[in-house]
Amino acid sequence: MSLGGDLTNSSSFGKFLPSISYAIERSHYVSSFVTKTIRWGKNYLLSILDSHLIHYPSPLNLTYAWSFGSSAGICLVIQILSGIFLAMHYTPHIDLAFSSVEHIMRDVNNGWLIRYIHANGASMFFIVVYCHIFRGLYYGSYMQPRQLLWCSGVLIFILMMATAFMGYVLPWGQMSFWGATVITSLVTAVPIVGHSIVDWLWGGFTVNNATLNRFFSLHFFLPFVIAALSLVHLALLHKDGSNNPLGIDTKVDKIPFYPYFVVKDLFAFFCFLTFFGVFVFYFPNALGHPDNYIPADPMQTPAHIVPEWYFLPYYAILRSIPDKLGGVAAMGGALIVLFLIPFTNTSEVRSTTFRPIFKIFYWLLVTDFLLLGWIGQKPVKDIYVLVGQAATVFYFLFFIFLIPIIGTLEAMLVGSLPKHSLSLDKTIPFYVIKY
């Protein structure tokens, strides 16, 4: 008898084979039923779902790096749902806000869980989105014809930052109050109208109850704007099709999104959910600031005011400029410059995998961004200010000068190769070297 027969008949593994076979057949049946039996095209709404989620043609070689987009969408849903439940018990009043948060934590059934999911979910959301942005930057997802896709993503990112800032104010702890005071006061740097804008924003002459109410209303409203823009982002993505690791735009080698990438994205999300759960259940306050467990006191300034970790790189850019107006302009410019990437790029090669010079500077940018995050939480001392200024210079240098210069340099180097060793195929965006 063969070894396979021995395993099947004599070992305990054999008794599981029928159930495994049945499960495989059943999953194949479900997949076939969804993709072939249900007549999605007969209904207008179902046909939209079919074209964008079921039979949407996806490149064959997408890696798990492309799962960050779907994970970000699920994070948004988690934040909206948990936020709605928190809003049922939260009181947007300066005398009651801190107590209402403690009421949620102590008295509401599973309130602690909802609050920790929402608080840590913001950090998880930014982790996923930062990975999504750097993946797009690495694989050239900003290049023609996806310029509007990239710009819509940057707009969503800016709205995310605004929403997260307003949400950080709502617990009305020490860091919430003073963070709101410091950041909103930056608007006074705007010449002539700055003070008037701040008074209008505060609803008075200082951060007060009107400010808290406005931030709560906007914090509740903006996630739905982000959800709408996410649909626009998805529509723009499906208009031109997904990019891929090779950076090749081709109409062949495509497979349906369901079941292949649905299953792949679900697996990636459950891995992410495990990582998320570790923070929620074991380290729920690791990503927050302990001062926010002290009720807001306008008469006592914290020793060191820092924003949430996902704002730290931009906070470091703000602090690196000694002039107030210059710092505000630099921080805003650090976000605005992301819109320029599709239009300053001069390279015909999408994927950084095939761009050895650009790859070096790309990883220097990643290091620079992490360094800015580290500098942002440090006290204002000469050495930290100097390092922050150097990191800020490289950040702007990369996006404004290095991207177009490196693209032109790489084209010149390829153009200098002997004609007999180089063939250019117009259907693919990179050069094939023949040996």
PDB file of N, CA, C and O in Angstrom, residues 152-214:
ATOM      1  N   SER A 152      -7.152  63.124  -5.010  1.00  0.00           N
ATOM      2  CA  SER A 152      -8.315  62.835  -4.164  1.00  0.00           C
ATOM      3  C   SER A 152      -7.890  62.135  -2.883  1.00  0.00           C
ATOM      4  O   SER A 152      -8.449  62.385  -1.806  1.00  0.00           O
ATOM      5  N   GLY A 153      -6.888  61.277  -2.969  1.00  0.00           N
ATOM      6  CA  GLY A 153      -6.369  60.608  -1.770  1.00  0.00           C
ATOM      7  C   GLY A 153      -5.709  61.583  -0.813  1.00  0.00           C
ATOM      8  O   GLY A 153      -5.885  61.481   0.405  1.00  0.00           O
ATOM      9  N   VAL A 154      -4.968  62.562  -1.351  1.00  0.00           N
ATOM     10  CA  VAL A 154      -4.331  63.581  -0.498  1.00  0.00           C
ATOM     11  C   VAL A 154      -5.395  64.423   0.195  1.00  0.00           C
ATOM     12  O   VAL A 154      -5.266  64.766   1.386  1.00  0.00           O
ATOM     13  N   LEU A 155      -6.469  64.744  -0.523  1.00  0.00           N
ATOM     14  CA  LEU A 155      -7.564  65.520   0.075  1.00  0.00           C
ATOM     15  C   LEU A 155      -8.220  64.745   1.224  1.00  0.00           C
ATOM     16  O   LEU A 155      -8.521  65.319   2.276  1.00  0.00           O
ATOM     17  N   ILE A 156      -8.419  63.456   1.038  1.00  0.00           N
ATOM     18  CA  ILE A 156      -8.967  62.617   2.106  1.00  0.00           C
ATOM     19  C   ILE A 156      -8.034  62.618   3.313  1.00  0.00           C
ATOM     20  O   ILE A 156      -8.474  62.714   4.468  1.00  0.00           O
ATOM     21  N   PHE A 157      -6.740  62.547   3.056  1.00  0.00           N
ATOM     22  CA  PHE A 157      -5.744  62.542   4.133  1.00  0.00           C
ATOM     23  C   PHE A 157      -5.795  63.830   4.944  1.00  0.00           C
ATOM     24  O   PHE A 157      -5.761  63.810   6.182  1.00  0.00           O
ATOM     25  N   ILE A 158      -5.927  64.975   4.266  1.00  0.00           N
ATOM     26  CA  ILE A 158      -6.008  66.265   4.966  1.00  0.00           C
ATOM     27  C   ILE A 158      -7.282  66.342   5.808  1.00  0.00           C
ATOM     28  O   ILE A 158      -7.254  66.804   6.961  1.00  0.00           O
ATOM     29  N   LEU A 159      -8.397  65.867   5.273  1.00  0.00           N
ATOM     30  CA  LEU A 159      -9.644  65.854   6.042  1.00  0.00           C
ATOM     31  C   LEU A 159      -9.554  64.908   7.236  1.00  0.00           C
ATOM     32  O   LEU A 159     -10.118  65.180   8.302  1.00  0.00           O
ATOM     33  N   MET A 160      -8.842  63.812   7.064  1.00  0.00           N
ATOM     34  CA  MET A 160      -8.606  62.895   8.186  1.00  0.00           C
ATOM     35  C   MET A 160      -7.872  63.594   9.316  1.00  0.00           C
ATOM     36  O   MET A 160      -8.214  63.435  10.496  1.00  0.00           O
ATOM     37  N   MET A 161      -6.857  64.376   8.962  1.00  0.00           N
ATOM     38  CA  MET A 161      -6.075  65.074   9.983  1.00  0.00           C
ATOM     39  C   MET A 161      -6.942  66.110  10.710  1.00  0.00           C
ATOM     40  O   MET A 161      -6.856  66.235  11.937  1.00  0.00           O
ATOM     41  N   ALA A 162      -7.783  66.815   9.956  1.00  0.00           N
ATOM     42  CA  ALA A 162      -8.672  67.796  10.587  1.00  0.00           C
ATOM     43  C   ALA A 162      -9.656  67.102  11.525  1.00  0.00           C
ATOM     44  O   ALA A 162      -9.901  67.565  12.650  1.00  0.00           O
ATOM     45  N   THR A 163     -10.219  65.991  11.083  1.00  0.00           N
ATOM     46  CA  THR A 163     -11.179  65.244  11.905  1.00  0.00           C
ATOM     47  C   THR A 163     -10.521  64.711  13.169  1.00  0.00           C
ATOM     48  O   THR A 163     -11.091  64.793  14.268  1.00  0.00           O
ATOM     49  N   ALA A 164      -9.317  64.165  13.018  1.00  0.00           N
ATOM     50  CA  ALA A 164      -8.611  63.601  14.178  1.00  0.00           C
ATOM     51  C   ALA A 164      -8.250  64.690  15.182  1.00  0.00           C
ATOM     52  O   ALA A 164      -8.340  64.482  16.400  1.00  0.00           O
ATOM     53  N   PHE A 165      -7.849  65.863  14.695  1.00  0.00           N
ATOM     54  CA  PHE A 165      -7.507  66.964  15.605  1.00  0.00           C
ATOM     55  C   PHE A 165      -8.722  67.377  16.429  1.00  0.00           C
ATOM     56  O   PHE A 165      -8.632  67.568  17.647  1.00  0.00           O
ATOM     57  N   MET A 166      -9.866  67.532  15.775  1.00  0.00           N
ATOM     58  CA  MET A 166     -11.080  67.921  16.502  1.00  0.00           C
ATOM     59  C   MET A 166     -11.506  66.838  17.483  1.00  0.00           C
ATOM     60  O   MET A 166     -11.980  67.134  18.584  1.00  0.00           O
ATOM     61  N   GLY A 167     -11.330  65.583  17.108  1.00  0.00           N
ATOM     62  CA  GLY A 167     -11.670  64.495  18.014  1.00  0.00           C
ATOM     63  C   GLY A 167     -10.781  64.453  19.238  1.00  0.00           C
ATOM     64  O   GLY A 167     -11.233  64.099  20.336  1.00  0.00           O
ATOM     65  N   TYR A 168      -9.525  64.852  19.072  1.00  0.00           N
ATOM     66  CA  TYR A 168      -8.590  64.850  20.197  1.00  0.00           C
ATOM     67  C   TYR A 168      -8.967  65.889  21.251  1.00  0.00           C
ATOM     68  O   TYR A 168      -8.634  65.745  22.430  1.00  0.00           O
ATOM     69  N   VAL A 169      -9.697  66.929  20.814  1.00  0.00           N
ATOM     70  CA  VAL A 169     -10.112  67.988  21.740  1.00  0.00           C
ATOM     71  C   VAL A 169     -11.281  67.526  22.621  1.00  0.00           C
ATOM     72  O   VAL A 169     -11.423  67.973  23.770  1.00  0.00           O
ATOM     73  N   LEU A 170     -12.102  66.628  22.127  1.00  0.00           N
ATOM     74  CA  LEU A 170     -13.381  66.298  22.779  1.00  0.00           C
ATOM     75  C   LEU A 170     -13.274  65.729  24.193  1.00  0.00           C
ATOM     76  O   LEU A 170     -14.140  66.027  25.029  1.00  0.00           O
ATOM     77  N   PRO A 171     -12.272  64.894  24.557  1.00  0.00           N
ATOM     78  CA  PRO A 171     -12.217  64.393  25.947  1.00  0.00           C
ATOM     79  C   PRO A 171     -12.018  65.496  26.986  1.00  0.00           C
ATOM     80  O   PRO A 171     -12.264  65.281  28.174  1.00  0.00           O
ATOM     81  N   TRP A 172     -11.559  66.659  26.535  1.00  0.00           N
ATOM     82  CA  TRP A 172     -11.388  67.846  27.382  1.00  0.00           C
ATOM     83  C   TRP A 172     -10.464  67.577  28.577  1.00  0.00           C
ATOM     84  O   TRP A 172     -10.697  68.000  29.690  1.00  0.00           O
ATOM     85  N   GLY A 173      -9.360  66.886  28.270  1.00  0.00           N
ATOM     86  CA  GLY A 173      -8.294  66.757  29.247  1.00  0.00           C
ATOM     87  C   GLY A 173      -7.282  67.879  29.049  1.00  0.00           C
ATOM     88  O   GLY A 173      -7.464  68.771  28.208  1.00  0.00           O
ATOM     89  N   GLN A 174      -6.206  67.820  29.816  1.00  0.00           N
ATOM     90  CA  GLN A 174      -5.194  68.879  29.729  1.00  0.00           C
ATOM     91  C   GLN A 174      -4.601  69.000  28.326  1.00  0.00           C
ATOM     92  O   GLN A 174      -4.479  70.094  27.789  1.00  0.00           O
ATOM     93  N   MET A 175      -4.213  67.864  27.742  1.00  0.00           N
ATOM     94  CA  MET A 175      -3.594  67.919  26.417  1.00  0.00           C
ATOM     95  C   MET A 175      -4.611  68.302  25.353  1.00  0.00           C
ATOM     96  O   MET A 175      -4.261  68.945  24.351  1.00  0.00           O
ATOM     97  N   SER A 176      -5.882  67.918  25.553  1.00  0.00           N
ATOM     98  CA  SER A 176      -6.939  68.309  24.617  1.00  0.00           C
ATOM     99  C   SER A 176      -7.086  69.824  24.593  1.00  0.00           C
ATOM    100  O   SER A 176      -7.074  70.457  23.525  1.00  0.00           O
ATOM    101  N   PHE A 177      -7.215  70.421  25.782  1.00  0.00           N
ATOM    102  CA  PHE A 177      -7.436  71.868  25.871  1.00  0.00           C
ATOM    103  C   PHE A 177      -6.251  72.651  25.339  1.00  0.00           C
ATOM    104  O   PHE A 177      -6.405  73.558  24.515  1.00  0.00           O
ATOM    105  N   TRP A 178      -5.053  72.308  25.798  1.00  0.00           N
ATOM    106  CA  TRP A 178      -3.884  73.091  25.414  1.00  0.00           C
ATOM    107  C   TRP A 178      -3.456  72.807  23.977  1.00  0.00           C
ATOM    108  O   TRP A 178      -2.908  73.695  23.303  1.00  0.00           O
ATOM    109  N   GLY A 179      -3.709  71.591  23.502  1.00  0.00           N
ATOM    110  CA  GLY A 179      -3.455  71.305  22.086  1.00  0.00           C
ATOM    111  C   GLY A 179      -4.344  72.156  21.195  1.00  0.00           C
ATOM    112  O   GLY A 179      -3.890  72.731  20.192  1.00  0.00           O
ATOM    113  N   ALA A 180      -5.633  72.256  21.582  1.00  0.00           N
ATOM    114  CA  ALA A 180      -6.561  73.097  20.818  1.00  0.00           C
ATOM    115  C   ALA A 180      -6.143  74.563  20.875  1.00  0.00           C
ATOM    116  O   ALA A 180      -6.199  75.285  19.860  1.00  0.00           O
ATOM    117  N   THR A 181      -5.707  75.006  22.047  1.00  0.00           N
ATOM    118  CA  THR A 181      -5.298  76.408  22.202  1.00  0.00           C
ATOM    119  C   THR A 181      -4.089  76.730  21.332  1.00  0.00           C
ATOM    120  O   THR A 181      -4.067  77.749  20.622  1.00  0.00           O
ATOM    121  N   VAL A 182      -3.085  75.853  21.365  1.00  0.00           N
ATOM    122  CA  VAL A 182      -1.844  76.112  20.619  1.00  0.00           C
ATOM    123  C   VAL A 182      -2.089  76.067  19.116  1.00  0.00           C
ATOM    124  O   VAL A 182      -1.669  76.971  18.369  1.00  0.00           O
ATOM    125  N   ILE A 183      -2.773  75.029  18.646  1.00  0.00           N
ATOM    126  CA  ILE A 183      -2.944  74.853  17.195  1.00  0.00           C
ATOM    127  C   ILE A 183      -3.859  75.921  16.605  1.00  0.00           C
ATOM    128  O   ILE A 183      -3.563  76.494  15.543  1.00  0.00           O
ATOM    129  N   THR A 184      -4.976  76.216  17.277  1.00  0.00           N
ATOM    130  CA  THR A 184      -5.864  77.242  16.733  1.00  0.00           C
ATOM    131  C   THR A 184      -5.239  78.634  16.801  1.00  0.00           C
ATOM    132  O   THR A 184      -5.520  79.488  15.955  1.00  0.00           O
ATOM    133  N   SER A 185      -4.366  78.857  17.780  1.00  0.00           N
ATOM    134  CA  SER A 185      -3.694  80.163  17.887  1.00  0.00           C
ATOM    135  C   SER A 185      -2.746  80.411  16.727  1.00  0.00           C
ATOM    136  O   SER A 185      -2.366  81.567  16.465  1.00  0.00           O
ATOM    137  N   LEU A 186      -2.352  79.352  16.021  1.00  0.00           N
ATOM    138  CA  LEU A 186      -1.451  79.526  14.892  1.00  0.00           C
ATOM    139  C   LEU A 186      -2.078  80.363  13.789  1.00  0.00           C
ATOM    140  O   LEU A 186      -1.378  80.994  12.997  1.00  0.00           O
ATOM    141  N   VAL A 187      -3.410  80.365  13.747  1.00  0.00           N
ATOM    142  CA  VAL A 187      -4.101  81.134  12.704  1.00  0.00           C
ATOM    143  C   VAL A 187      -3.844  82.627  12.869  1.00  0.00           C
ATOM    144  O   VAL A 187      -3.944  83.397  11.906  1.00  0.00           O
ATOM    145  N   THR A 188      -3.497  83.054  14.079  1.00  0.00           N
ATOM    146  CA  THR A 188      -3.215  84.481  14.300  1.00  0.00           C
ATOM    147  C   THR A 188      -1.989  84.943  13.515  1.00  0.00           C
ATOM    148  O   THR A 188      -1.755  86.156  13.384  1.00  0.00           O
ATOM    149  N   ALA A 189      -1.220  83.995  13.000  1.00  0.00           N
ATOM    150  CA  ALA A 189      -0.049  84.358  12.195  1.00  0.00           C
ATOM    151  C   ALA A 189      -0.455  84.928  10.840  1.00  0.00           C
ATOM    152  O   ALA A 189       0.354  85.591  10.179  1.00  0.00           O
ATOM    153  N   VAL A 190      -1.687  84.670  10.408  1.00  0.00           N
ATOM    154  CA  VAL A 190      -2.157  85.209   9.126  1.00  0.00           C
ATOM    155  C   VAL A 190      -2.278  86.729   9.247  1.00  0.00           C
ATOM    156  O   VAL A 190      -2.938  87.230  10.163  1.00  0.00           O
ATOM    157  N   PRO A 191      -1.635  87.478   8.368  1.00  0.00           N
ATOM    158  CA  PRO A 191      -1.661  88.950   8.478  1.00  0.00           C
ATOM    159  C   PRO A 191      -3.078  89.513   8.379  1.00  0.00           C
ATOM    160  O   PRO A 191      -3.931  88.982   7.670  1.00  0.00           O
ATOM    161  N   ILE A 192      -3.329  90.574   9.112  1.00  0.00           N
ATOM    162  CA  ILE A 192      -4.540  91.401   9.090  1.00  0.00           C
ATOM    163  C   ILE A 192      -5.761  90.670   9.662  1.00  0.00           C
ATOM    164  O   ILE A 192      -6.373  91.109  10.637  1.00  0.00           O
ATOM    165  N   VAL A 193      -6.141  89.533   9.042  1.00  0.00           N
ATOM    166  CA  VAL A 193      -7.407  88.881   9.414  1.00  0.00           C
ATOM    167  C   VAL A 193      -7.222  87.732  10.396  1.00  0.00           C
ATOM    168  O   VAL A 193      -8.206  87.107  10.803  1.00  0.00           O
ATOM    169  N   GLY A 194      -5.984  87.433  10.777  1.00  0.00           N
ATOM    170  CA  GLY A 194      -5.714  86.263  11.608  1.00  0.00           C
ATOM    171  C   GLY A 194      -6.473  86.265  12.925  1.00  0.00           C
ATOM    172  O   GLY A 194      -7.123  85.270  13.283  1.00  0.00           O
ATOM    173  N   HIS A 195      -6.414  87.356  13.665  1.00  0.00           N
ATOM    174  CA  HIS A 195      -7.068  87.439  14.983  1.00  0.00           C
ATOM    175  C   HIS A 195      -8.590  87.336  14.848  1.00  0.00           C
ATOM    176  O   HIS A 195      -9.256  86.717  15.686  1.00  0.00           O
ATOM    177  N   SER A 196      -9.137  87.944  13.819  1.00  0.00           N
ATOM    178  CA  SER A 196     -10.583  87.870  13.606  1.00  0.00           C
ATOM    179  C   SER A 196     -11.030  86.447  13.299  1.00  0.00           C
ATOM    180  O   SER A 196     -12.084  85.992  13.775  1.00  0.00           O
ATOM    181  N   ILE A 197     -10.215  85.726  12.516  1.00  0.00           N
ATOM    182  CA  ILE A 197     -10.544  84.336  12.191  1.00  0.00           C
ATOM    183  C   ILE A 197     -10.518  83.476  13.453  1.00  0.00           C
ATOM    184  O   ILE A 197     -11.403  82.640  13.672  1.00  0.00           O
ATOM    185  N   VAL A 198      -9.519  83.694  14.308  1.00  0.00           N
ATOM    186  CA  VAL A 198      -9.409  82.901  15.542  1.00  0.00           C
ATOM    187  C   VAL A 198     -10.591  83.186  16.470  1.00  0.00           C
ATOM    188  O   VAL A 198     -11.171  82.252  17.054  1.00  0.00           O
ATOM    189  N   ASP A 199     -10.965  84.449  16.618  1.00  0.00           N
ATOM    190  CA  ASP A 199     -12.118  84.788  17.451  1.00  0.00           C
ATOM    191  C   ASP A 199     -13.388  84.120  16.930  1.00  0.00           C
ATOM    192  O   ASP A 199     -14.224  83.641  17.699  1.00  0.00           O
ATOM    193  N   TRP A 200     -13.532  84.109  15.611  1.00  0.00           N
ATOM    194  CA  TRP A 200     -14.692  83.441  15.000  1.00  0.00           C
ATOM    195  C   TRP A 200     -14.638  81.933  15.226  1.00  0.00           C
ATOM    196  O   TRP A 200     -15.656  81.301  15.511  1.00  0.00           O
ATOM    197  N   LEU A 201     -13.432  81.379  15.119  1.00  0.00           N
ATOM    198  CA  LEU A 201     -13.263  79.932  15.303  1.00  0.00           C
ATOM    199  C   LEU A 201     -13.550  79.525  16.738  1.00  0.00           C
ATOM    200  O   LEU A 201     -14.213  78.509  16.995  1.00  0.00           O
ATOM    201  N   TRP A 202     -13.068  80.316  17.693  1.00  0.00           N
ATOM    202  CA  TRP A 202     -13.289  80.018  19.106  1.00  0.00           C
ATOM    203  C   TRP A 202     -14.722  80.307  19.551  1.00  0.00           C
ATOM    204  O   TRP A 202     -15.212  79.697  20.497  1.00  0.00           O
ATOM    205  N   GLY A 203     -15.373  81.256  18.913  1.00  0.00           N
ATOM    206  CA  GLY A 203     -16.675  81.703  19.389  1.00  0.00           C
ATOM    207  C   GLY A 203     -16.540  82.581  20.616  1.00  0.00           C
ATOM    208  O   GLY A 203     -17.454  82.674  21.446  1.00  0.00           O
ATOM    209  N   GLY A 204     -15.395  83.215  20.742  1.00  0.00           N
ATOM    210  CA  GLY A 204     -15.111  84.065  21.904  1.00  0.00           C
ATOM    211  C   GLY A 204     -13.669  84.502  21.854  1.00  0.00           C
ATOM    212  O   GLY A 204     -13.037  84.498  20.794  1.00  0.00           O
ATOM    213  N   PHE A 205     -13.127  84.842  23.019  1.00  0.00           N
ATOM    214  CA  PHE A 205     -11.755  85.324  23.076  1.00  0.00           C
ATOM    215  C   PHE A 205     -10.785  84.272  23.603  1.00  0.00           C
ATOM    216  O   PHE A 205      -9.608  84.561  23.821  1.00  0.00           O
ATOM    217  N   THR A 206     -11.271  83.065  23.814  1.00  0.00           N
ATOM    218  CA  THR A 206     -10.428  81.943  24.232  1.00  0.00           C
ATOM    219  C   THR A 206     -11.150  80.656  23.873  1.00  0.00           C
ATOM    220  O   THR A 206     -12.314  80.673  23.456  1.00  0.00           O
ATOM    221  N   VAL A 207     -10.459  79.531  24.014  1.00  0.00           N
ATOM    222  CA  VAL A 207     -11.098  78.233  23.785  1.00  0.00           C
ATOM    223  C   VAL A 207     -12.135  78.023  24.888  1.00  0.00           C
ATOM    224  O   VAL A 207     -11.800  78.006  26.079  1.00  0.00           O
ATOM    225  N   ASN A 208     -13.405  77.887  24.510  1.00  0.00           N
ATOM    226  CA  ASN A 208     -14.477  77.826  25.495  1.00  0.00           C
ATOM    227  C   ASN A 208     -15.547  76.829  25.068  1.00  0.00           C
ATOM    228  O   ASN A 208     -15.300  75.990  24.189  1.00  0.00           O
ATOM    229  N   ASN A 209     -16.723  76.953  25.661  1.00  0.00           N
ATOM    230  CA  ASN A 209     -17.793  75.995  25.392  1.00  0.00           C
ATOM    231  C   ASN A 209     -18.247  76.028  23.930  1.00  0.00           C
ATOM    232  O   ASN A 209     -18.549  74.981  23.340  1.00  0.00           O
ATOM    233  N   ALA A 210     -18.298  77.214  23.344  1.00  0.00           N
ATOM    234  CA  ALA A 210     -18.678  77.326  21.929  1.00  0.00           C
ATOM    235  C   ALA A 210     -17.683  76.583  21.041  1.00  0.00           C
ATOM    236  O   ALA A 210     -18.072  75.916  20.070  1.00  0.00           O
ATOM    237  N   THR A 211     -16.386  76.662  21.374  1.00  0.00           N
ATOM    238  CA  THR A 211     -15.349  75.958  20.617  1.00  0.00           C
ATOM    239  C   THR A 211     -15.575  74.460  20.680  1.00  0.00           C
ATOM    240  O   THR A 211     -15.512  73.763  19.658  1.00  0.00           O
ATOM    241  N   LEU A 212     -15.836  73.949  21.884  1.00  0.00           N
ATOM    242  CA  LEU A 212     -16.047  72.514  22.063  1.00  0.00           C
ATOM    243  C   LEU A 212     -17.261  72.039  21.273  1.00  0.00           C
ATOM    244  O   LEU A 212     -17.216  70.985  20.625  1.00  0.00           O
ATOM    245  N   ASN A 213     -18.343  72.802  21.301  1.00  0.00           N
ATOM    246  CA  ASN A 213     -19.547  72.436  20.553  1.00  0.00           C
ATOM    247  C   ASN A 213     -19.286  72.404  19.052  1.00  0.00           C
ATOM    248  O   ASN A 213     -19.741  71.495  18.348  1.00  0.00           O
ATOM    249  N   ARG A 214     -18.550  73.381  18.563  1.00  0.00           N
ATOM    250  CA  ARG A 214     -18.255  73.433  17.130  1.00  0.00           C
ATOM    251  C   ARG A 214     -17.364  72.264  16.715  1.00  0.00           C
ATOM    252  O   ARG A 214     -17.585  71.647  15.668  1.00  0.00           O
TER     253      ARG A 214
END
